[in-house]
Short mmCIF file of C-alpha atoms in Angstrom, two decimals:
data_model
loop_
_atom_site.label_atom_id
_atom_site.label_comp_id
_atom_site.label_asym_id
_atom_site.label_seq_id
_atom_site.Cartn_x
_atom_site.Cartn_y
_atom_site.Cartn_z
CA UNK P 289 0.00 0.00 0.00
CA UNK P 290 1.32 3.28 -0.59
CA UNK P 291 1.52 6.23 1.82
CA UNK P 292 0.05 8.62 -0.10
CA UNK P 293 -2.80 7.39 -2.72
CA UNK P 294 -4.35 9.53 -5.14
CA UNK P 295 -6.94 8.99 -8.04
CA UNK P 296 -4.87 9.41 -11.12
CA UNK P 297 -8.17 10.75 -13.31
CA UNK P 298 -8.38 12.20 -15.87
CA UNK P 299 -10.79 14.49 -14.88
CA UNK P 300 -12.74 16.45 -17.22
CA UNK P 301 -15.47 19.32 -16.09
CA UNK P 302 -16.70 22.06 -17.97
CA UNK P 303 -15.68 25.66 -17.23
CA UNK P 304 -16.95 27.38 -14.17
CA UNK P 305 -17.09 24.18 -12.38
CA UNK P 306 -16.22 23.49 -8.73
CA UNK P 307 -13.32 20.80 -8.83
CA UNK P 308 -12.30 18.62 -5.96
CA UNK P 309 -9.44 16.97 -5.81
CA UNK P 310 -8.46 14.54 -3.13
CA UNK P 311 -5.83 12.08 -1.41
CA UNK P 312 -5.54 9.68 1.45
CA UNK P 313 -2.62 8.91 3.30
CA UNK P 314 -1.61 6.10 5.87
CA UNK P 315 2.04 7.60 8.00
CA UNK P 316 0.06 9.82 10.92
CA UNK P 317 3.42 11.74 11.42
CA UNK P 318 2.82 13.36 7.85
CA UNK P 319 2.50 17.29 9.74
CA UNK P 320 2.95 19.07 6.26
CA UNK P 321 0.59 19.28 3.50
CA UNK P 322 1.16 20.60 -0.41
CA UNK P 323 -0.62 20.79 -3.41
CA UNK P 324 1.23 20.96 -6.49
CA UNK P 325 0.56 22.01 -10.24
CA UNK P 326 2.37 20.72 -12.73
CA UNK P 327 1.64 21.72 -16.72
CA UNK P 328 1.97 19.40 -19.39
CA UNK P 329 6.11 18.57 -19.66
CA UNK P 330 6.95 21.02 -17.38
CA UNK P 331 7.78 21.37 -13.52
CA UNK P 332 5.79 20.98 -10.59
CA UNK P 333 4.82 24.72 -9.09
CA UNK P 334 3.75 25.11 -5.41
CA UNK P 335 0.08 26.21 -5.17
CA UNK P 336 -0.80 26.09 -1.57
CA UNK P 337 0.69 24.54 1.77
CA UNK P 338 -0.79 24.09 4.93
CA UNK P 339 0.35 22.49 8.70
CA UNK P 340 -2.85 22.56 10.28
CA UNK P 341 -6.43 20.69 9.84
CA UNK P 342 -9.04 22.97 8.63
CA UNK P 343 -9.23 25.00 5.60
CA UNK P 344 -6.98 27.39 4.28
CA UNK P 345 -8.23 29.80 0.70
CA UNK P 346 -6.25 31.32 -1.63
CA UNK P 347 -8.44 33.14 -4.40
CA UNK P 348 -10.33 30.59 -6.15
CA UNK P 349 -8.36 27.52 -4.79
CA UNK P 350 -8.96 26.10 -0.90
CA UNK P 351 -7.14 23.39 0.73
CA UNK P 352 -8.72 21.14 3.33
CA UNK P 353 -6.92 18.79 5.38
CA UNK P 354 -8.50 16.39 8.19
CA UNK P 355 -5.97 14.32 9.96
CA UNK P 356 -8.48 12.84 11.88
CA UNK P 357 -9.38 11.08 8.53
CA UNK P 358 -6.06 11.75 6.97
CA UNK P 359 -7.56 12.98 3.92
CA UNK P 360 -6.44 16.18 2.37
CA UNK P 361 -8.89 18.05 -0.79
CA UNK P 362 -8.19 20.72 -3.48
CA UNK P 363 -11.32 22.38 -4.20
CA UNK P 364 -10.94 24.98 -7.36
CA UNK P 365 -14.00 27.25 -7.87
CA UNK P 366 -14.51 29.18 -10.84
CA UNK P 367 -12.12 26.67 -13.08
CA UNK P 368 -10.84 28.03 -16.09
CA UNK P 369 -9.34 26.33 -18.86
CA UNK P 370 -5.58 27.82 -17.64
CA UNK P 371 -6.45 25.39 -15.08
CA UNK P 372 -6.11 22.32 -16.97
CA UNK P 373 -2.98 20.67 -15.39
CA UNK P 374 -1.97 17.59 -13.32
CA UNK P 375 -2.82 18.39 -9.60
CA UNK P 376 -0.15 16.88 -7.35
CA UNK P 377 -0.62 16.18 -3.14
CA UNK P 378 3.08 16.08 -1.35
CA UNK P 379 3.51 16.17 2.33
CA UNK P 380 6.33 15.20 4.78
CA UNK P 381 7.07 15.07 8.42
CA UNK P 382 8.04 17.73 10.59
CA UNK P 383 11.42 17.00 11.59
CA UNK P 384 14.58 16.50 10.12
CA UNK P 385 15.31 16.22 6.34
CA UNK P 386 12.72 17.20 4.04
CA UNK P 387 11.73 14.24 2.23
CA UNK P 388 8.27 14.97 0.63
CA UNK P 389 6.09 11.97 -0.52
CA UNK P 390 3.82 12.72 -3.65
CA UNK P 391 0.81 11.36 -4.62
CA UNK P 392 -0.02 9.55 -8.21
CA UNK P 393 -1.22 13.04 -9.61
CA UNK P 394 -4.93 13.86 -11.13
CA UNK P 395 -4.85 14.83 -14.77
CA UNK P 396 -7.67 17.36 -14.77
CA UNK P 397 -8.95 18.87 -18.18
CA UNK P 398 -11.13 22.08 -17.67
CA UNK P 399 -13.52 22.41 -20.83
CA UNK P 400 -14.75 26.18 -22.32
CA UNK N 990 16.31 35.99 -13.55
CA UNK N 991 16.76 33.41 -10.17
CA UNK N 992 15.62 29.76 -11.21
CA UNK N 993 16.87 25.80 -11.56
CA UNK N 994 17.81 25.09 -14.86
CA UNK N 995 17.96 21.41 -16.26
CA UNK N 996 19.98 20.49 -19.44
CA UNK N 997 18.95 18.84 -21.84
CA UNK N 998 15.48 19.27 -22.44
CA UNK N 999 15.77 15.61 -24.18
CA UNK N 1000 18.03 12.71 -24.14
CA UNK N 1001 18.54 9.81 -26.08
CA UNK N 1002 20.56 6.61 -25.07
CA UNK N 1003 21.70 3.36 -25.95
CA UNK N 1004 21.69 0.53 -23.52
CA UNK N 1005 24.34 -0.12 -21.77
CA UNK N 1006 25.29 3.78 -21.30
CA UNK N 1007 25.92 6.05 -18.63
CA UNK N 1008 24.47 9.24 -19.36
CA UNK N 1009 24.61 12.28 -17.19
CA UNK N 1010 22.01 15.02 -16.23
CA UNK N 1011 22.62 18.40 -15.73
CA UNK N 1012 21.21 20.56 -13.12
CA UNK N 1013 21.94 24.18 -11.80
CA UNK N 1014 20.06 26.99 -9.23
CA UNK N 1015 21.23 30.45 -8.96
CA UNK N 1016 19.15 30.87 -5.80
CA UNK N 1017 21.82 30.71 -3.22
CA UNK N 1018 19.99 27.68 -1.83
CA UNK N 1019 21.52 25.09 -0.25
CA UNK N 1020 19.32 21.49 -0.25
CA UNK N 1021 19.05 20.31 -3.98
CA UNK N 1022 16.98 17.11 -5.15
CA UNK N 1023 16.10 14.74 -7.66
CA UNK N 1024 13.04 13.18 -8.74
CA UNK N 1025 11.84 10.67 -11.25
CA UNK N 1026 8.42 10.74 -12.35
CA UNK N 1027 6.59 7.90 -14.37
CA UNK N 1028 2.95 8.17 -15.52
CA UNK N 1029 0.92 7.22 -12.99
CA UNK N 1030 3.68 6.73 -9.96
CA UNK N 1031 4.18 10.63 -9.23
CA UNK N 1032 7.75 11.72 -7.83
CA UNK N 1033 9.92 9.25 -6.75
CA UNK N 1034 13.23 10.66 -4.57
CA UNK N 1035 16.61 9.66 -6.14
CA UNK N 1036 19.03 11.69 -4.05
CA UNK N 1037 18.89 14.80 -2.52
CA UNK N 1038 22.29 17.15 -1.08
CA UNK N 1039 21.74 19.47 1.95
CA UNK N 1040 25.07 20.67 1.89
CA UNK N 1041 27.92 21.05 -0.45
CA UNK N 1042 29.75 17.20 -0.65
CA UNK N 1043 27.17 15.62 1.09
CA UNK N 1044 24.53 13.38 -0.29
CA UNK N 1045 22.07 11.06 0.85
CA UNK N 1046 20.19 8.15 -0.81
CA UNK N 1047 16.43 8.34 -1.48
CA UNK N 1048 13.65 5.81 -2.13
CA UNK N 1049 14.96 4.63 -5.34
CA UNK N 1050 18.56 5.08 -5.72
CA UNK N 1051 20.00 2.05 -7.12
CA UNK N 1052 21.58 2.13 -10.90
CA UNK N 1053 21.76 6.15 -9.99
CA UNK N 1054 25.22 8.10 -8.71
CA UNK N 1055 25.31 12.06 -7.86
CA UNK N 1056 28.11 14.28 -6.93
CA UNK N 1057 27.51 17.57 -5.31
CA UNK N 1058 31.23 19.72 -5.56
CA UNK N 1059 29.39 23.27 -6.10
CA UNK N 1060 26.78 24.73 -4.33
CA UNK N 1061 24.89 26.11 -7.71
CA UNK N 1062 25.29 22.10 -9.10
CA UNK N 1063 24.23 18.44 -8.35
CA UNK N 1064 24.51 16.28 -11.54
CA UNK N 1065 22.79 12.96 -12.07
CA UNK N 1066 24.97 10.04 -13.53
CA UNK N 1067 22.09 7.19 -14.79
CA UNK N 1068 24.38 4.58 -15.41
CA UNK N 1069 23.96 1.02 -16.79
CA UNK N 1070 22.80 -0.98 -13.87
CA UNK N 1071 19.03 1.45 -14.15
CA UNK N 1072 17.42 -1.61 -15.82
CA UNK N 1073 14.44 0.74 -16.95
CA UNK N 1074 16.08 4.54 -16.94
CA UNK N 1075 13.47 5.65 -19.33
CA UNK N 1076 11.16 8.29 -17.64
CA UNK N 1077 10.87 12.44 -16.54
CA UNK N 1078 13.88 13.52 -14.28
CA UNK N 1079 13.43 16.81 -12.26
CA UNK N 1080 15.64 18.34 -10.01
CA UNK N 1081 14.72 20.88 -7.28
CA UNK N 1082 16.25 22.67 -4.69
CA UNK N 1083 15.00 24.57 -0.79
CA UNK N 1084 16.73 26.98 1.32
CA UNK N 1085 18.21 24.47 3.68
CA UNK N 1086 16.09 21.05 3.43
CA UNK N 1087 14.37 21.15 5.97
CA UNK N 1088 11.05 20.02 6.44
CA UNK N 1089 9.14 22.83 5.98
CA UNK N 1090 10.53 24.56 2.82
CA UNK N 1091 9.82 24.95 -0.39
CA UNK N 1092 10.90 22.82 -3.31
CA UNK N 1093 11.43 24.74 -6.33
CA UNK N 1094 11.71 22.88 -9.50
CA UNK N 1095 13.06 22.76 -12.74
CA UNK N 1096 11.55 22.15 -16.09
CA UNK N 1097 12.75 18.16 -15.96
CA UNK N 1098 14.69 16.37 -18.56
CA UNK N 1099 13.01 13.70 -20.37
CA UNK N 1100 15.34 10.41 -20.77
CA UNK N 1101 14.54 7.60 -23.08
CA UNK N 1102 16.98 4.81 -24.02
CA UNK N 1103 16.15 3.41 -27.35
#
């Protein structure tokens, strides 16, 4: 089983859709949580980052994490089609080295 | 401009080849990593250098080597014992690797032996 699972997709919504985007994860010492968004055959960007559970916004993109559950959501509002990208979860322990674990990616396709 | 480049964009090899992959960051920082990225499997950590000549192993690095003599450089040998090498190699780097920074990364060379 992996420690970090994500649904690979593709996802494909139409524009001005509300997109979710989720992962699970098993190691409860994982303290540090990331999205990243990653273009086609280019590199990963950061998009948000949070420690806590609870939500955190950022314009049109909130991150939700619930250790309790150890589930962690990207929820994009108002998608565009410059949001068509592979979505990537990351998230790491507090201490020591930083050695982030990624999830599968989710290909999502936003459609005018 | 302050960025991580990666050289080259593409790369052919043969079997039974060592090839070598080029990355550099001109943002002073010192923890620098690399990744490998199939379809479908994410990022998978090679290596990654928190300090000048010092390295440490990652999740998958057999069949890989690394060096790390400069600050602004940590190179990626893929030598002949990768038995399947093909695949999307980024490097990134963070102020100091620790856990809470920042990974920048670069734009990723793509690798296929033929």
């Amino acid at each position: 089983q992996k420690e970090v699972e994500q649904d690979p997709g593709p996802l494909s919504v139409p524009e001005g859709a509300i997109v979710s985007l989720n992962c699970t994860y098993s190691n409860s010492a994982f303290q540090y949580f990331m999205w990243y968004r990653q273009y086609s055959r280019k590199g990963p960007e950061l998009l948000m980052y949070t420690y806590s559970s609870g939500n955190k916004e950022d314009g049109r993109f909130t991150a939700q994490v619930d250790k309790s559950s150890k589930y962690i959501s990207l929820f994009i509002r108002d998608s565009q089609p410059s949001d068509s990208a592979t979505y990537l979860c990351a998230m790491s322990v507090i201490q020591g080295a930083q050695k982030l674990v990624f999830g599968q990616g989710t290909r999502l396709t936003i459609n005018p | 401009d302050g960025g991580i480049t990666q050289s080259p964009k593409y790369l052919f090899r043969k079997e039974g080849q060592n090839v070598t992959l080029s990355c550099e960051q001109n943002l002073n920082h010192d923890a620098m990593y690399w990744y490998r990225q199939d379809p479908g499997q994410g990022l998978r950590l090679i290596y990654y250098s928190q300090i000048v000549n010092d390295f440490q192993k990652g999740d998958i690095a057999e069949g890989y080597s690394v060096s790390r003599e400069k600050k602004e450089s940590f190179p990626l040998t893929v030598t002949s014992a990768q038995k399947n090498p093909t695949a999307f190699y980024l490097c990134a780097s963070s102020i100091q690797g620790v856990s809470t920074d920042t990974q920048y990364f670069g734009p990723g060379t793509r690798l296929t032996v033929l």
